Each structure stands twice: as C-alpha cells, then as structure tokens.
C-alpha cells in the first residue's frame, strides 16, 4: 500500500519505487492505473520519438528533443491526470501529449516549422510546448491562481475540483522563473504539482554543478512537500502523481515531484553528448529501461504473447502514419503570424502584413 509519509523526502532521500529492474512488484499501491494501457502508452510514444529522430535525420524536421528513457515518468504522470486537470509541458513531454490525446503528427509541426504550436490546448487541457526554459512554471502558477478564484478546489466534488501539473527538467531549477513559481505556489497554497524529470543533464551540465541537495529537498526551502520517485518505474511515478494531484485538488497545496531518470539520447538532435558524458553510464541506465521493466512484470504475471504482438502491430501502423503525416503537413499561411498576434490589428502591423504578403508573392512568381 502507498502511505503518503513513505513518499516524503527523508533525510537519506529514499527513492519511492514499486517495480524492480527484474520486473518484480516489490510494493503495491492504491493508485490504480491500468498496466496494459501504460505499457501501450510507453511503447507507442517511444515509437513516435524514434520516427521523429529518423525524420529529422532525413531533413524533414529542423530539430527534435528525444525523450528516450523517460517514458515511465511521463506516462505515469500523464495517466494520473483527470480530464479537467491541465498540464503544462516543456518541449520533451511527447508521452504526456500522447496520454492527453494529442495527435503525434501535430507534435511534429513545431519542429517542421509549419506551425507555432500545433494543437488547441483547450481541446485536451494540454498546453503548447514551451521552449523557454522554466517559463511554463509561471504559466502554470497563473492558471492555478485562476482555479482558486473560480472556486474549483477543495469543494469535495470530483467533477469540479481541478489541479495543474507542470513539467520541468532539472536545468529549469536554475532559472529565476521556476523559483518565483515556487514562491507563489507556496505562499498562496495553490493546487499545483511540479513534476521535475531529473534526467541528470541540463544539456552538457550535470545536476551536480547546479545544486548541493536533491531536487525534492529544494521544496522544503519554499515550504511545501517534496517527493523523490524512481522515474523509470511507471507504477511508482503514477502512484506519486496521483497522490500529489489528489492533495492539490483537495486544497492541500503544491508538491514537487523529483522523478529520477536518465536522458539516454542527446539533448536534441543537434547535440553531441559524446563530448561530455561516458557512454557506459547510458548503458547502465538502459538496464533500467521502463518499458522492459513493465514488460517483464506483465510476462511474469502470465500475460499472453498475443497482447505484446498486438501492441507491436499497432506500433508499425503508427510509425507509418507519423511518416506520412509529417511529410504532408500543410505549409503555413504567410499571414498567420500577423493575424493571430493581437486581437485588433494596428495600422502599422497591417502595413507590415501587406508588405510581407507582397514579398512572398514576388518570390513565388520568381520560383514559377
């Protein structure tokens, strides 16, 4: 059973985990969660990630930030959300986007340059990706303040109470915006959960050069709960996030979850991680792969091979859809940046729009 006190940061920073590397379930939780659904989520979202890397290498995408190895943390957290909750991602939460029902092809538009976002955040309560490190934490805090003002927290009505789940990396902890967000969340007891995927590296800077204490311990300095969880254990990640979101909706304030994981691929496809870290360390973390751990547990529990074969077949269909969908993304309307910047277009901006459209038309005439 999951006892809330077991997830609190202890002096020795005990890591909350449920599934061992051997797939053995060492500790059950009351958080529920469908293990079949979460296995499928992790496999399919990883395939989206793999296909996106290949598309970037083929010149179809300008850039891609891989999430390889972080699927357990993301799916565990993503499946803890209720429909009325809202998530604020960084630029790497591809598996969370999958859990919230965002079409994977829509994720590619931002990195292909065909859109400035790619999806409507209101459709799935999943905000647009944020490229500015730490900025999404303030966006999330502002939204949580709105939830309080709407009276949608602490009512005891599960159809009304809401919470905010905001994702960040360990590098964002060195940003002023993140620390400001912590101050406001604590001072106003906001219904927000900060989910930090400590993947060990902020591009080439290891976490050890940013802080002398763990991520989770930093919450204590701001006056709210800190939780340290095995981020490669989807069951533990799910249980810890369910607990934190339940507390937030009940009006018990914010939580900072530190999901210990590892970024097994370079920071982005433009990064050469071989220049700053040992490949042997990546190999060590590969042995803790979240998908392999859950699959081993399911196999040990007697799940038939037909289930895994079905997911593998679905994976191939998804891969084809992503490849075709990426290459057929429509070119953006050259007027869209002007039309969607301000509610009422001032004269000066309208003049710039006319000049821009004339410039584009002239270029098209030359090309033809």
Short mmCIF file of C-alpha atoms in Angstrom, two decimals:
data_model
loop_
_atom_site.label_atom_id
_atom_site.label_comp_id
_atom_site.label_asym_id
_atom_site.label_seq_id
_atom_site.Cartn_x
_atom_site.Cartn_y
_atom_site.Cartn_z
CA UNK A 1 0.00 0.00 0.00
CA UNK A 2 1.16 3.53 -0.69
CA UNK A 3 1.44 5.52 2.51
CA UNK A 4 1.79 9.28 1.93
CA UNK A 5 4.54 9.52 4.52
CA UNK A 6 6.59 6.99 2.59
CA UNK A 7 6.88 9.40 -0.32
CA UNK A 8 8.00 12.36 1.75
CA UNK A 9 11.65 13.29 1.40
CA UNK A 10 13.55 11.53 4.18
CA UNK A 11 17.00 12.58 5.38
CA UNK A 12 18.50 9.83 3.23
CA UNK A 13 16.38 10.77 0.21
CA UNK A 14 14.70 7.39 -0.01
CA UNK A 15 13.63 6.64 -3.57
CA UNK A 16 10.00 5.56 -3.82
CA UNK A 17 9.75 2.62 -6.21
CA UNK A 18 7.37 -0.25 -6.88
CA UNK A 19 8.82 -2.23 -9.82
CA UNK A 20 12.35 -3.54 -9.54
CA UNK A 21 14.66 -3.81 -12.58
CA UNK A 22 13.75 -7.50 -12.64
CA UNK A 23 10.08 -6.61 -13.08
CA UNK A 24 9.15 -7.88 -9.61
CA UNK A 25 6.46 -5.79 -7.92
CA UNK A 26 8.00 -5.01 -4.53
CA UNK A 27 5.30 -2.64 -3.32
CA UNK A 28 1.68 -2.33 -4.38
CA UNK A 29 -0.14 0.99 -4.42
CA UNK A 30 -3.67 2.20 -4.04
CA UNK A 31 -3.29 4.49 -7.04
CA UNK A 32 -4.69 2.02 -9.52
CA UNK A 33 -3.75 2.56 -13.14
CA UNK A 34 -4.16 0.09 -15.98
CA UNK A 35 -0.77 -1.55 -16.59
CA UNK A 36 -1.84 -2.68 -20.07
CA UNK A 37 -2.73 0.87 -21.03
CA UNK A 38 0.50 2.27 -19.61
CA UNK A 39 2.61 -0.36 -21.39
CA UNK A 40 0.94 0.51 -24.68
CA UNK A 41 1.40 4.23 -23.98
CA UNK A 42 5.11 3.82 -23.41
CA UNK A 43 5.72 1.63 -26.46
CA UNK A 44 3.75 3.78 -28.88
CA UNK A 45 5.08 7.10 -27.63
CA UNK A 46 8.63 5.76 -27.86
CA UNK A 47 7.97 4.81 -31.48
CA UNK A 48 6.81 8.36 -32.19
CA UNK A 49 10.09 9.55 -30.69
CA UNK A 50 12.11 7.10 -32.80
CA UNK A 51 10.34 8.06 -36.01
CA UNK A 52 10.79 11.77 -35.30
CA UNK A 53 14.54 11.32 -34.92
CA UNK A 54 14.66 9.48 -38.26
CA UNK A 55 12.60 12.20 -39.91
CA UNK A 56 14.96 14.86 -38.60
CA UNK A 57 17.96 12.95 -39.96
CA UNK A 58 16.20 12.84 -43.33
CA UNK A 59 15.75 16.62 -43.34
CA UNK A 60 12.02 16.54 -42.66
CA UNK A 61 12.33 18.20 -39.22
CA UNK A 62 14.63 21.00 -38.18
CA UNK A 63 15.16 19.64 -34.67
CA UNK A 64 13.85 17.01 -32.28
CA UNK A 65 14.30 16.64 -28.49
CA UNK A 66 14.22 12.94 -27.70
CA UNK A 67 12.62 11.52 -24.55
CA UNK A 68 14.19 8.04 -24.78
CA UNK A 69 14.26 6.51 -21.30
CA UNK A 70 11.81 8.96 -19.75
CA UNK A 71 8.61 7.20 -20.83
CA UNK A 72 7.96 5.73 -17.38
CA UNK A 73 7.96 9.11 -15.68
CA UNK A 74 5.85 10.75 -18.38
CA UNK A 75 3.22 8.05 -18.80
CA UNK A 76 2.95 7.52 -15.05
CA UNK A 77 2.32 11.23 -14.53
CA UNK A 78 0.18 11.69 -17.64
CA UNK A 79 -2.21 8.90 -16.70
CA UNK A 80 -2.66 10.43 -13.24
CA UNK A 81 -4.44 13.46 -14.71
CA UNK A 82 -8.22 13.79 -14.72
CA UNK A 83 -9.97 15.33 -17.73
CA UNK A 84 -10.45 18.74 -16.05
CA UNK A 85 -6.86 18.95 -14.86
CA UNK A 86 -4.44 20.82 -17.10
CA UNK A 87 -0.83 20.02 -17.97
CA UNK A 88 1.92 22.48 -18.89
CA UNK A 89 4.81 20.73 -20.69
CA UNK A 90 8.34 21.67 -21.64
CA UNK A 91 9.31 20.60 -25.18
CA UNK A 92 10.06 16.94 -24.38
CA UNK A 93 6.75 15.63 -22.97
CA UNK A 94 5.81 13.60 -26.04
CA UNK A 95 4.44 10.70 -23.96
CA UNK A 96 2.33 13.06 -21.83
CA UNK A 97 0.94 14.57 -25.03
CA UNK A 98 0.07 11.04 -26.14
CA UNK A 99 -1.72 10.35 -22.86
CA UNK A 100 -3.74 13.57 -23.26
CA UNK A 101 -4.87 12.60 -26.76
CA UNK A 102 -2.75 14.99 -28.83
CA UNK A 103 -2.20 13.62 -32.34
CA UNK A 104 1.53 12.76 -32.69
CA UNK A 105 1.62 14.34 -36.13
CA UNK A 106 0.60 17.64 -34.54
CA UNK A 107 3.70 17.45 -32.33
CA UNK A 108 5.89 17.49 -35.43
CA UNK A 109 4.56 20.76 -36.86
CA UNK A 110 6.50 22.92 -34.41
CA UNK A 111 9.76 21.17 -35.30
CA UNK A 112 8.99 21.16 -39.02
CA UNK A 113 8.26 24.88 -38.99
CA UNK A 114 4.70 24.60 -40.25
CA UNK A 115 3.12 25.93 -37.06
CA UNK A 116 3.97 27.94 -33.99
CA UNK A 117 2.15 25.45 -31.77
CA UNK A 118 0.36 22.59 -33.42
CA UNK A 119 -2.75 21.92 -31.37
CA UNK A 120 -5.52 23.64 -29.45
CA UNK A 121 -4.61 23.49 -25.73
CA UNK A 122 -8.27 23.71 -24.74
CA UNK A 123 -9.23 20.50 -26.54
CA UNK A 124 -7.15 18.22 -24.31
CA UNK A 125 -6.18 20.53 -21.42
CA UNK A 126 -2.59 20.17 -22.60
CA UNK A 127 -0.78 23.45 -23.11
CA UNK A 128 1.58 24.16 -26.01
CA UNK A 129 5.23 23.21 -25.74
CA UNK A 130 7.43 25.81 -24.07
CA UNK A 131 10.95 26.28 -25.44
CA UNK A 132 11.98 28.99 -22.95
CA UNK A 133 13.44 27.08 -20.01
CA UNK A 134 11.26 27.43 -16.90
CA UNK A 135 8.71 29.82 -18.40
CA UNK A 136 5.93 27.23 -18.23
CA UNK A 137 6.18 27.12 -14.42
CA UNK A 138 4.88 30.69 -14.18
CA UNK A 139 2.19 29.99 -16.76
CA UNK A 140 1.07 27.02 -14.66
CA UNK A 141 1.07 29.02 -11.42
CA UNK A 142 -1.06 31.71 -13.05
CA UNK A 143 -3.55 29.08 -14.19
CA UNK A 144 -3.63 27.58 -10.68
CA UNK A 145 -4.42 31.03 -9.28
CA UNK A 146 -7.35 31.16 -11.68
CA UNK A 147 -8.61 27.77 -10.45
CA UNK A 148 -8.63 29.12 -6.89
CA UNK A 149 -10.52 32.23 -7.95
CA UNK A 150 -13.06 30.08 -9.77
CA UNK A 151 -13.64 28.10 -6.59
CA UNK A 152 -12.66 24.82 -8.28
CA UNK A 153 -10.50 23.45 -5.48
CA UNK A 154 -11.27 21.88 -2.13
CA UNK A 155 -15.01 21.52 -2.72
CA UNK A 156 -15.00 17.74 -2.41
CA UNK A 157 -16.81 17.46 -5.75
CA UNK A 158 -14.66 15.31 -8.08
CA UNK A 159 -16.46 16.77 -11.10
CA UNK A 160 -15.46 20.27 -10.09
CA UNK A 161 -12.11 20.20 -8.29
CA UNK A 162 -9.12 20.67 -10.59
CA UNK A 163 -5.34 20.76 -10.39
CA UNK A 164 -2.37 21.80 -12.52
CA UNK A 165 0.52 19.52 -13.42
CA UNK A 166 3.58 21.32 -14.75
CA UNK A 167 6.64 19.54 -16.13
CA UNK A 168 10.20 20.76 -15.91
CA UNK A 169 13.71 19.44 -16.23
CA UNK A 170 16.49 19.66 -13.68
CA UNK A 171 18.05 22.53 -15.61
CA UNK A 172 14.94 24.67 -15.08
CA UNK A 173 15.65 24.70 -11.34
CA UNK A 174 18.47 27.17 -12.01
CA UNK A 175 16.08 29.61 -13.69
CA UNK A 176 14.59 32.53 -11.80
CA UNK A 177 11.13 31.88 -13.22
CA UNK A 178 10.99 28.45 -11.59
CA UNK A 179 11.96 29.73 -8.18
CA UNK A 180 9.45 32.57 -8.48
CA UNK A 181 6.80 29.99 -9.33
CA UNK A 182 7.71 28.01 -6.20
CA UNK A 183 7.37 31.15 -4.06
CA UNK A 184 3.91 31.99 -5.39
CA UNK A 185 2.67 28.38 -5.28
CA UNK A 186 3.70 28.02 -1.65
CA UNK A 187 2.56 31.44 -0.45
CA UNK A 188 -0.91 31.01 -1.97
CA UNK A 189 -1.22 27.26 -1.32
CA UNK A 190 -2.04 26.66 -4.98
CA UNK A 191 -3.42 23.41 -6.46
CA UNK A 192 -0.31 22.63 -8.49
CA UNK A 193 2.15 19.77 -8.84
CA UNK A 194 5.64 20.46 -10.16
CA UNK A 195 6.89 17.30 -11.89
CA UNK A 196 10.65 17.51 -12.40
CA UNK A 197 12.18 14.82 -14.60
CA UNK A 198 15.71 14.79 -13.26
CA UNK A 199 17.33 13.25 -16.32
CA UNK A 200 20.75 14.13 -14.89
CA UNK A 201 21.80 16.60 -17.59
CA UNK A 202 20.86 20.19 -18.48
CA UNK A 203 22.33 19.90 -21.97
CA UNK A 204 26.00 19.33 -21.03
CA UNK A 205 25.80 20.42 -17.37
CA UNK A 206 25.28 17.59 -14.84
CA UNK A 207 22.92 18.18 -11.96
CA UNK A 208 25.85 18.14 -9.53
CA UNK A 209 27.01 21.57 -10.77
CA UNK A 210 23.57 23.10 -10.14
CA UNK A 211 22.71 22.04 -6.60
CA UNK A 212 24.19 20.52 -3.46
CA UNK A 213 20.88 18.89 -2.49
CA UNK A 214 18.36 16.77 -4.35
CA UNK A 215 15.57 18.32 -6.40
CA UNK A 216 12.93 17.11 -3.96
CA UNK A 217 14.72 18.61 -0.93
CA UNK A 218 14.58 22.05 -2.51
CA UNK A 219 10.81 22.12 -1.93
CA UNK A 220 11.39 22.33 1.80
CA UNK A 221 13.04 25.73 1.43
CA UNK A 222 9.84 27.09 -0.10
CA UNK A 223 7.56 25.46 2.42
CA UNK A 224 5.86 22.64 0.55
CA UNK A 225 6.16 18.89 0.04
CA UNK A 226 8.94 17.20 -1.88
CA UNK A 227 8.75 13.65 -3.23
CA UNK A 228 11.53 11.58 -4.80
CA UNK A 229 10.40 8.74 -7.04
CA UNK A 230 12.01 6.23 -9.39
CA UNK A 231 11.14 7.83 -12.72
CA UNK A 232 11.89 4.63 -14.65
CA UNK A 233 9.17 2.88 -12.65
CA UNK A 234 5.87 3.78 -14.29
CA UNK A 235 3.87 2.33 -11.39
CA UNK A 236 5.68 4.42 -8.79
CA UNK A 237 5.54 7.55 -10.95
CA UNK A 238 1.81 7.10 -11.37
CA UNK A 239 1.19 6.49 -7.67
CA UNK A 240 3.19 9.51 -6.53
CA UNK A 241 1.49 11.81 -9.04
CA UNK A 242 -2.00 10.56 -8.20
CA UNK A 243 -1.30 11.25 -4.53
CA UNK A 244 0.07 14.75 -5.22
CA UNK A 245 -2.80 15.70 -7.54
CA UNK A 246 -5.37 14.42 -5.05
CA UNK A 247 -3.83 16.63 -2.38
CA UNK A 248 -3.76 19.61 -4.72
CA UNK A 249 -7.43 19.24 -5.68
CA UNK A 250 -8.36 18.93 -2.01
CA UNK A 251 -6.75 22.27 -1.25
CA UNK A 252 -3.64 20.88 0.44
CA UNK A 253 -1.27 22.89 -1.72
CA UNK A 254 1.66 22.20 -4.04
CA UNK A 255 4.06 19.27 -4.32
CA UNK A 256 7.41 18.99 -6.08
CA UNK A 257 7.99 15.51 -7.50
CA UNK A 258 11.52 14.57 -8.49
CA UNK A 259 11.37 11.69 -10.95
CA UNK A 260 14.85 10.19 -11.13
CA UNK A 261 15.50 9.11 -14.72
CA UNK A 262 18.11 9.50 -17.45
CA UNK A 263 18.21 11.16 -20.85
CA UNK A 264 19.64 8.32 -22.93
CA UNK A 265 19.75 10.26 -26.18
CA UNK A 266 21.46 13.62 -26.78
CA UNK A 267 19.70 16.75 -25.53
CA UNK A 268 18.39 17.31 -29.07
CA UNK A 269 19.34 16.02 -32.48
CA UNK A 270 21.80 18.91 -32.78
CA UNK A 271 23.70 17.87 -29.64
CA UNK A 272 26.78 15.61 -29.39
CA UNK A 273 26.51 14.07 -25.94
CA UNK A 274 29.67 12.04 -26.50
CA UNK A 275 31.63 15.19 -25.77
CA UNK A 276 30.52 15.44 -22.15
CA UNK A 277 29.40 12.07 -20.79
CA UNK A 278 30.54 8.46 -20.71
CA UNK A 279 28.58 6.01 -22.86
CA UNK A 280 28.98 3.41 -20.10
CA UNK A 281 26.66 5.46 -17.90
CA UNK A 282 24.00 5.37 -20.59
CA UNK A 283 24.39 1.61 -20.79
CA UNK A 284 23.82 1.34 -17.04
CA UNK A 285 20.56 3.26 -17.30
CA UNK A 286 19.50 1.22 -20.31
CA UNK A 287 19.33 -1.76 -17.97
CA UNK A 288 16.64 0.14 -16.03
CA UNK A 289 14.52 0.74 -19.12
CA UNK A 290 10.92 1.50 -18.04
CA UNK A 291 9.31 -0.45 -20.87
CA UNK A 292 11.42 -3.55 -20.29
CA UNK A 293 10.69 -3.45 -16.55
CA UNK A 294 6.93 -3.33 -17.04
CA UNK A 295 7.00 -5.95 -19.79
CA UNK A 296 8.95 -8.33 -17.53
CA UNK A 297 6.37 -7.79 -14.79
CA UNK A 298 3.49 -8.47 -17.18
CA UNK A 299 5.19 -11.60 -18.54
CA UNK A 300 5.84 -12.84 -15.01
CA UNK A 301 2.14 -12.26 -14.30
CA UNK A 302 1.15 -14.57 -17.16
CA UNK A 303 0.14 -12.03 -19.81
CA UNK A 304 -0.13 -13.80 -23.15
CA UNK A 305 2.22 -13.02 -26.03
CA UNK A 306 -0.80 -12.02 -28.11
CA UNK A 307 -1.03 -8.78 -26.14
CA UNK A 308 2.55 -7.79 -26.92
CA UNK A 309 2.16 -8.81 -30.56
CA UNK A 310 -0.92 -6.63 -30.83
CA UNK A 311 0.91 -3.61 -29.45
CA UNK A 312 3.82 -4.26 -31.84
CA UNK A 313 1.45 -4.38 -34.82
CA UNK A 314 -0.20 -1.14 -33.70
CA UNK A 315 3.27 0.37 -33.36
CA UNK A 316 4.06 -0.30 -37.02
CA UNK A 317 0.81 1.29 -38.17
CA UNK A 318 1.50 4.34 -36.03
CA UNK A 319 5.02 4.67 -37.44
CA UNK A 320 3.69 4.73 -40.99
CA UNK A 321 1.06 7.32 -40.08
CA UNK A 322 3.69 9.55 -38.48
CA UNK A 323 5.98 9.35 -41.50
CA UNK A 324 3.24 10.12 -43.99
CA UNK A 325 1.61 12.72 -41.77
CA UNK A 326 4.84 14.63 -41.26
CA UNK A 327 5.57 14.91 -44.97
CA UNK A 328 2.03 16.07 -45.73
CA UNK A 329 1.76 18.76 -43.09
CA UNK A 330 0.42 21.84 -44.88
CA UNK A 331 2.61 24.88 -45.35
CA UNK A 332 1.59 27.71 -43.03
CA UNK A 333 -0.41 30.70 -44.20
CA UNK A 334 2.15 33.53 -44.53
CA UNK A 335 -0.38 35.89 -42.92
CA UNK A 336 -0.93 33.75 -39.79
CA UNK A 337 1.73 35.36 -37.54
CA UNK A 338 0.15 38.75 -38.15
CA UNK A 339 -3.46 37.60 -37.82
CA UNK A 340 -3.01 35.77 -34.52
CA UNK A 341 -0.75 38.16 -32.62
CA UNK A 342 -3.18 40.85 -31.47
CA UNK A 343 -6.96 40.88 -31.09
CA UNK A 344 -7.16 44.13 -33.08
CA UNK A 345 -4.50 44.76 -35.69
CA UNK A 346 -2.98 48.26 -35.52
CA UNK A 347 -2.37 50.22 -38.70
CA UNK A 348 1.40 49.76 -38.57
CA UNK A 349 1.12 45.98 -38.29
CA UNK A 350 -1.42 45.90 -41.14
CA UNK A 351 1.06 47.76 -43.33
CA UNK A 352 3.75 45.25 -42.43
CA UNK A 353 1.37 42.42 -43.32
CA UNK A 354 0.71 43.91 -46.76
CA UNK A 355 4.42 44.31 -47.37
CA UNK A 356 5.12 40.75 -46.23
CA UNK A 357 2.44 39.23 -48.47
CA UNK A 358 3.74 41.22 -51.45
CA UNK A 359 7.24 39.94 -50.74
CA UNK A 360 6.03 36.32 -50.56
CA UNK A 361 4.02 36.68 -53.77
CA UNK A 362 7.00 38.11 -55.60
CA UNK A 363 9.13 35.17 -54.53
CA UNK A 364 6.50 32.69 -55.71
CA UNK A 365 6.39 34.39 -59.11
CA UNK A 366 10.16 34.11 -59.47
CA UNK A 367 10.07 30.44 -58.45
CA UNK A 368 7.39 29.67 -61.05
#
